[in-house]
Tab-separated table of N, CA and C in Angstrom:
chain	number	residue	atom	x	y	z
H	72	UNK	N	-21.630	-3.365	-10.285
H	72	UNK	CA	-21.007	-3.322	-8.975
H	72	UNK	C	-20.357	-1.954	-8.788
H	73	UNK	N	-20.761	-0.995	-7.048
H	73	UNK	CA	-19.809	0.092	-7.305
H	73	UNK	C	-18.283	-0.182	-6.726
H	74	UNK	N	-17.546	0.851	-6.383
H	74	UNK	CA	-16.610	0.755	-6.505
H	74	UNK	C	-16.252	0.359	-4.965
H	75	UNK	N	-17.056	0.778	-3.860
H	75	UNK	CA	-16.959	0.684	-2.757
H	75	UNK	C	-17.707	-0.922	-2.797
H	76	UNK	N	-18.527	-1.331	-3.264
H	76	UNK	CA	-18.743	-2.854	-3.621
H	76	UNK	C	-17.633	-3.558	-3.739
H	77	UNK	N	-16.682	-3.114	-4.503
H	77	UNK	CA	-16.049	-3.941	-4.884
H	77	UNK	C	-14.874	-4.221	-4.150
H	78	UNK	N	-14.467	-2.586	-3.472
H	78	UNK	CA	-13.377	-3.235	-2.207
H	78	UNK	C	-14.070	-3.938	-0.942
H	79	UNK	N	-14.998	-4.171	-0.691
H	79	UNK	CA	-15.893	-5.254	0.717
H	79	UNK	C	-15.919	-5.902	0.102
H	80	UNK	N	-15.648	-6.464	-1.173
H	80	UNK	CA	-16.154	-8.163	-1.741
H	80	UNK	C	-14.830	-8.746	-1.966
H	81	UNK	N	-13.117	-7.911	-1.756
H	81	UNK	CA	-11.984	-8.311	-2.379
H	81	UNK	C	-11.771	-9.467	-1.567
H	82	UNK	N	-11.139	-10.377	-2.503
H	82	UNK	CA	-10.789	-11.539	-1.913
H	82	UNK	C	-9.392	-11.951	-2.455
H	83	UNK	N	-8.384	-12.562	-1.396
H	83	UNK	CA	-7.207	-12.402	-1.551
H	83	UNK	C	-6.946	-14.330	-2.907
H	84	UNK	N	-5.912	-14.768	-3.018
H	84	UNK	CA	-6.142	-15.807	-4.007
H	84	UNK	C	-6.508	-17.072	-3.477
H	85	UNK	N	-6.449	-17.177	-1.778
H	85	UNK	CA	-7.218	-18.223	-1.603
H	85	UNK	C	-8.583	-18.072	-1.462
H	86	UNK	N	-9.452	-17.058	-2.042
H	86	UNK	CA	-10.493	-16.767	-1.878
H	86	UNK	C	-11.056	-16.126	-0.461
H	87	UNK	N	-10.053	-16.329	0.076
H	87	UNK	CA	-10.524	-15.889	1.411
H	87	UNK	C	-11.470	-13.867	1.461
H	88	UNK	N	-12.185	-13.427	2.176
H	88	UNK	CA	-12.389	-12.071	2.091
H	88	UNK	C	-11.100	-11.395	3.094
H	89	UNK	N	-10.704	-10.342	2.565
H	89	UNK	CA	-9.968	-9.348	3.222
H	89	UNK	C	-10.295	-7.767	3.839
H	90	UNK	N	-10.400	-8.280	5.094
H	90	UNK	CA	-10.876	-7.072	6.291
H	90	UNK	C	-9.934	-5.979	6.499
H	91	UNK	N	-8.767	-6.074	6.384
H	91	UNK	CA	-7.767	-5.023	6.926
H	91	UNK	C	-7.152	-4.940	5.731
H	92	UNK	N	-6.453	-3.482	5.962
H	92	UNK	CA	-5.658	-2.629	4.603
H	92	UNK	C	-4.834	-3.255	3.891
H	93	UNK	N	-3.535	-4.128	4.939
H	93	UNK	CA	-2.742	-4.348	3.852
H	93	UNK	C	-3.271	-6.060	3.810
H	94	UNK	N	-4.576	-6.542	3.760
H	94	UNK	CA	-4.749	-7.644	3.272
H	94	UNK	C	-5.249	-7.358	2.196
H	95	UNK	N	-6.221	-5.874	1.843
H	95	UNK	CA	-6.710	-5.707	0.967
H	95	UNK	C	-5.469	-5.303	-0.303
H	96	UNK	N	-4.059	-4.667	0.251
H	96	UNK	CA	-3.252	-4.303	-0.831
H	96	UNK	C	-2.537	-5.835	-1.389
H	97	UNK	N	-2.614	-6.615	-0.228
H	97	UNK	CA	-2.502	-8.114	-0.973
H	97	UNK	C	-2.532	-8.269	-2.174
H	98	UNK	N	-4.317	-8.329	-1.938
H	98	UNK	CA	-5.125	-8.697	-2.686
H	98	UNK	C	-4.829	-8.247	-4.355
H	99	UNK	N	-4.771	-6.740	-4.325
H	99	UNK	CA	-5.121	-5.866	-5.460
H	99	UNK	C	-3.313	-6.372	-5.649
H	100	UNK	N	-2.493	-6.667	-5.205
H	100	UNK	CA	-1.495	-6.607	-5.903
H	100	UNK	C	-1.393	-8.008	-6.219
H	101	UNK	N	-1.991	-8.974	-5.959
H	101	UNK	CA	-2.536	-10.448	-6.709
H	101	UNK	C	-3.635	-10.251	-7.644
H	102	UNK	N	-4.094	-9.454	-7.687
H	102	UNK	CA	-5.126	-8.917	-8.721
H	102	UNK	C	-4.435	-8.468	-10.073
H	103	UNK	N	-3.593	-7.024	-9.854
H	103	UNK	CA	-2.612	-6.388	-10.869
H	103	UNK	C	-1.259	-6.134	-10.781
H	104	UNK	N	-1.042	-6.910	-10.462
H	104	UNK	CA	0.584	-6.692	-9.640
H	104	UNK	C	1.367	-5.639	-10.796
H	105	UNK	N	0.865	-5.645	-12.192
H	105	UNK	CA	1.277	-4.435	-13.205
H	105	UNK	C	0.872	-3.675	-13.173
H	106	UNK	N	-0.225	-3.382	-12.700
H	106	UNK	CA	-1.117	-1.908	-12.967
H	106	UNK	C	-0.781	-0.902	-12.521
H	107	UNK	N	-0.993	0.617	-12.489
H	107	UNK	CA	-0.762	1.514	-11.916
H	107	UNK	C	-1.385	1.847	-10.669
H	108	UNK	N	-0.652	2.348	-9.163
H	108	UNK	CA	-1.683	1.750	-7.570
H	108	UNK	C	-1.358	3.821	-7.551
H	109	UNK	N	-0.376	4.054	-7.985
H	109	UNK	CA	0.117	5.801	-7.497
H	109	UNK	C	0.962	5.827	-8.405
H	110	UNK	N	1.212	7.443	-8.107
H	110	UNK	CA	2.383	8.322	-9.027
H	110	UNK	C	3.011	8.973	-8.318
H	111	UNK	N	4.150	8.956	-8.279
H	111	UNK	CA	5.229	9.309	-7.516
H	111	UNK	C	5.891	10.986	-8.333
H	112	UNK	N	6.796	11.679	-7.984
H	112	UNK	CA	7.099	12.965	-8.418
H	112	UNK	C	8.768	12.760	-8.136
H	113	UNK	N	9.609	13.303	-9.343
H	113	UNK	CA	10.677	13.508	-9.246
H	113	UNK	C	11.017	14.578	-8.661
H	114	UNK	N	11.427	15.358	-7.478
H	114	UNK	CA	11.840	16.493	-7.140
H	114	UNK	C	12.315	17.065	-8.020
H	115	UNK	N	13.316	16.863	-8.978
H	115	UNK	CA	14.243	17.556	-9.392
H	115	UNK	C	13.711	17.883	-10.542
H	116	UNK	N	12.954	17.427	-11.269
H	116	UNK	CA	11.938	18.162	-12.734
H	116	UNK	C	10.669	17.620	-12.510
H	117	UNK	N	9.970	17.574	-11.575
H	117	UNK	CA	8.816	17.715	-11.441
H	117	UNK	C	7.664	16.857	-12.465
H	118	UNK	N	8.517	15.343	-13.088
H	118	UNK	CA	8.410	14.412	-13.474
H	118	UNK	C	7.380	13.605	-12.665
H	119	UNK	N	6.668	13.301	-13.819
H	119	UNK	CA	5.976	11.712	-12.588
H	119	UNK	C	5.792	10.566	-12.898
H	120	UNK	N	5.848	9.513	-12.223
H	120	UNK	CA	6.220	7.810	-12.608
H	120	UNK	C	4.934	6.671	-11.978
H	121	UNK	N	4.650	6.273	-12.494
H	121	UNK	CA	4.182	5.715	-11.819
H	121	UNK	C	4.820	4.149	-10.755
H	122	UNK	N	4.059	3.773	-9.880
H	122	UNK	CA	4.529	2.885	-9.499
H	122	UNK	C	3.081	1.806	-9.337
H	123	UNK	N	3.747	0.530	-9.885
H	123	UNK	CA	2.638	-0.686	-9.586
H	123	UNK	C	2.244	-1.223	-8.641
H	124	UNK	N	1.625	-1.709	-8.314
H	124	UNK	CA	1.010	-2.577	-7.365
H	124	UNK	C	1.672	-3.166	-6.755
H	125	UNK	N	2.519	-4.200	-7.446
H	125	UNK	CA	3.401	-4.892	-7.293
H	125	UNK	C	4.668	-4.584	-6.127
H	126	UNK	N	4.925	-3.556	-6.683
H	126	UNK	CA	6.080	-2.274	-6.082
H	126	UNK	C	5.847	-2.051	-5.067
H	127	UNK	N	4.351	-1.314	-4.879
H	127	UNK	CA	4.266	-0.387	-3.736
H	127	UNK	C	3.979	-1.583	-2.671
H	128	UNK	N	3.276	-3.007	-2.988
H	128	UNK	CA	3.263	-4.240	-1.967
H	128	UNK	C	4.327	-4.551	-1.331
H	129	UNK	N	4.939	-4.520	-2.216
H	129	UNK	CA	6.674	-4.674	-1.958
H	129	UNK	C	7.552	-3.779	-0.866
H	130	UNK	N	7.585	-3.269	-1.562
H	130	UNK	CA	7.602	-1.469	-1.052
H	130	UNK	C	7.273	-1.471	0.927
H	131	UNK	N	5.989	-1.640	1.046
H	131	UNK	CA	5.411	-1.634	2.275
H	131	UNK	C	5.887	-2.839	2.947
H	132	UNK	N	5.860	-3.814	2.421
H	132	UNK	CA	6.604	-5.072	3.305
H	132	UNK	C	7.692	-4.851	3.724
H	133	UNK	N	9.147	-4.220	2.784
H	133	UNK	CA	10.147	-3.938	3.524
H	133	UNK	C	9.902	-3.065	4.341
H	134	UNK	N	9.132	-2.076	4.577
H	134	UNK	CA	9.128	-1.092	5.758
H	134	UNK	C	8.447	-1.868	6.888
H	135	UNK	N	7.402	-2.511	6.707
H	135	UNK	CA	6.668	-3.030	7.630
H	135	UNK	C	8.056	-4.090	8.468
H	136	UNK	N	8.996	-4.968	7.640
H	136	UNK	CA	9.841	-6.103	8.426
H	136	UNK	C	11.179	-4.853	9.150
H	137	UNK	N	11.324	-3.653	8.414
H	137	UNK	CA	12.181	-2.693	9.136
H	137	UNK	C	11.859	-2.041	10.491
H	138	UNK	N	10.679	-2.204	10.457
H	138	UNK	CA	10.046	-1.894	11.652
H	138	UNK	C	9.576	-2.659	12.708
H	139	UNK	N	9.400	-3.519	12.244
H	139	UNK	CA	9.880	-4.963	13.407
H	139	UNK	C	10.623	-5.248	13.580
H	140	UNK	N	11.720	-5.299	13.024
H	140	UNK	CA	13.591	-5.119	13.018
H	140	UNK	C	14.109	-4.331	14.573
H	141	UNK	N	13.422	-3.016	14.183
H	141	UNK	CA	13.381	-1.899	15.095
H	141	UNK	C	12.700	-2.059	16.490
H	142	UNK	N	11.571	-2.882	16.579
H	142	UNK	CA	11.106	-3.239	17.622
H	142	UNK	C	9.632	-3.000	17.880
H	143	UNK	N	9.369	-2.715	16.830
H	143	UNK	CA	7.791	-2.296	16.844
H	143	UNK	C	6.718	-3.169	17.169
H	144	UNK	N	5.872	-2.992	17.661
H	144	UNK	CA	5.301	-4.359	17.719
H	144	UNK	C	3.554	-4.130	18.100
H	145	UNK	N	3.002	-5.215	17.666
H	145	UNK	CA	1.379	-4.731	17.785
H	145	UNK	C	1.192	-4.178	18.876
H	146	UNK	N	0.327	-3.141	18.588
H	146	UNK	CA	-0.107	-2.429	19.896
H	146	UNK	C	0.822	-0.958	19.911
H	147	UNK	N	1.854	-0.467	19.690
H	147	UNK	CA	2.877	0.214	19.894
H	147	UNK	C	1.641	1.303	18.928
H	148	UNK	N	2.248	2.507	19.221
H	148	UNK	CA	2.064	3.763	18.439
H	148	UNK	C	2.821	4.242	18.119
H	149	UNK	N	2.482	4.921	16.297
H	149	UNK	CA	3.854	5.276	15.672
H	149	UNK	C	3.114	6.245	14.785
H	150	UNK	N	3.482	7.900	15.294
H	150	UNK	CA	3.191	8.970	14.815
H	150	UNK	C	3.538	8.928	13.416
H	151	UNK	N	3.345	10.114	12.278
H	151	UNK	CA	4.204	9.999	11.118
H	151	UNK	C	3.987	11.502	10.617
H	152	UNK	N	5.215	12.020	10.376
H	152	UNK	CA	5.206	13.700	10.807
H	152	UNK	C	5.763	13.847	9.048
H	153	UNK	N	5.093	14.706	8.258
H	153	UNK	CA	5.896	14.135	6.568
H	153	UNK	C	4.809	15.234	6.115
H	154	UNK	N	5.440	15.218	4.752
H	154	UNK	CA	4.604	15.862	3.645
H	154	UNK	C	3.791	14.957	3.093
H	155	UNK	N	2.935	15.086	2.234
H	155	UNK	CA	2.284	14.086	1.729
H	155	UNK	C	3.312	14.041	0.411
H	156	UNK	N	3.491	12.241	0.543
H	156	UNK	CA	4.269	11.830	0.011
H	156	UNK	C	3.989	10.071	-0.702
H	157	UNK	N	4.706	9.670	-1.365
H	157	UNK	CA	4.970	8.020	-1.584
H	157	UNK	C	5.359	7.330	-0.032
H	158	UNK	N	6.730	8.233	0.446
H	158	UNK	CA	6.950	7.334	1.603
H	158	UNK	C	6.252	7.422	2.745
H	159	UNK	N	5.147	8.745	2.475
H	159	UNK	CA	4.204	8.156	3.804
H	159	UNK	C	3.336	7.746	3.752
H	160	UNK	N	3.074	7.365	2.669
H	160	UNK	CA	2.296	6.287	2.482
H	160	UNK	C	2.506	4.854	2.772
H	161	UNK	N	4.006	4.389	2.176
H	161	UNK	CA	4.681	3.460	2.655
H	161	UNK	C	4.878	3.167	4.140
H	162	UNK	N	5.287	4.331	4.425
H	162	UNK	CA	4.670	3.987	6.433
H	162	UNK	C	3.865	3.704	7.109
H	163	UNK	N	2.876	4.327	6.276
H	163	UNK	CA	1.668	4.104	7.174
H	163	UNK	C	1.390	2.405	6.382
H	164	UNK	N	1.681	1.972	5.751
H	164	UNK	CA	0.991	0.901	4.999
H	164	UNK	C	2.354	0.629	5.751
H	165	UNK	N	3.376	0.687	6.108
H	165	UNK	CA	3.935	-0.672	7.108
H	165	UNK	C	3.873	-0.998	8.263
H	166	UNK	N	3.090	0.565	8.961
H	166	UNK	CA	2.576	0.189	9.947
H	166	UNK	C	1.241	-0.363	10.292
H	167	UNK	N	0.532	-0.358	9.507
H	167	UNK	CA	-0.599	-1.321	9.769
H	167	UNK	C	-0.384	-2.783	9.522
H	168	UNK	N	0.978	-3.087	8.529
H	168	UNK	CA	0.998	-4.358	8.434
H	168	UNK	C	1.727	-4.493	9.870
């Protein structure tokens, strides 16, 4: 199986298939919720950590319910002006949820 096989075949734990991003980060974080998903960078010594699956699922849910908090709501558009980073990643993965 390749690798692009294998994200169109993910299926979340009720077996169901998963079409959209953060059903697919669901998934992989019901898959490995330990594993390594990214690596993050310490500014200050140029250290790097990783963060799990688990985390970064996590991670994106609180941004995603902060942003409905805020008023966001399907349909709305929400620029994201950043370095490439962990937290814009986290944005953008809370705004699609």
């Amino acid at each position: 199986m390749t690798r692009d096989q294998y994200v169109l075949s993910l299926k979340n734990s009720q077996g169901q298939d998963c079409f959209t991003v953060p059903a697919m980060l669901q998934a992989r974080a019901e898959l490995s919720c330990d594993s390594t998903a990214l690596w993050r960078s310490a500014a200050s010594d140029e250290t790097w950590s990783p963060v799990r699956w688990g985390e970064y699922r996590d991670d994106a849910a609180r941004v995603a319910a902060g942003l409905k908090n805020l008023g966001l709501a399907p349909g709305d558009r929400v620029g994201i002006m950043s370095h490439s980073s962990l937290h814009w990643d986290l944005v953008q993965m809370g705004v699609l949820a």
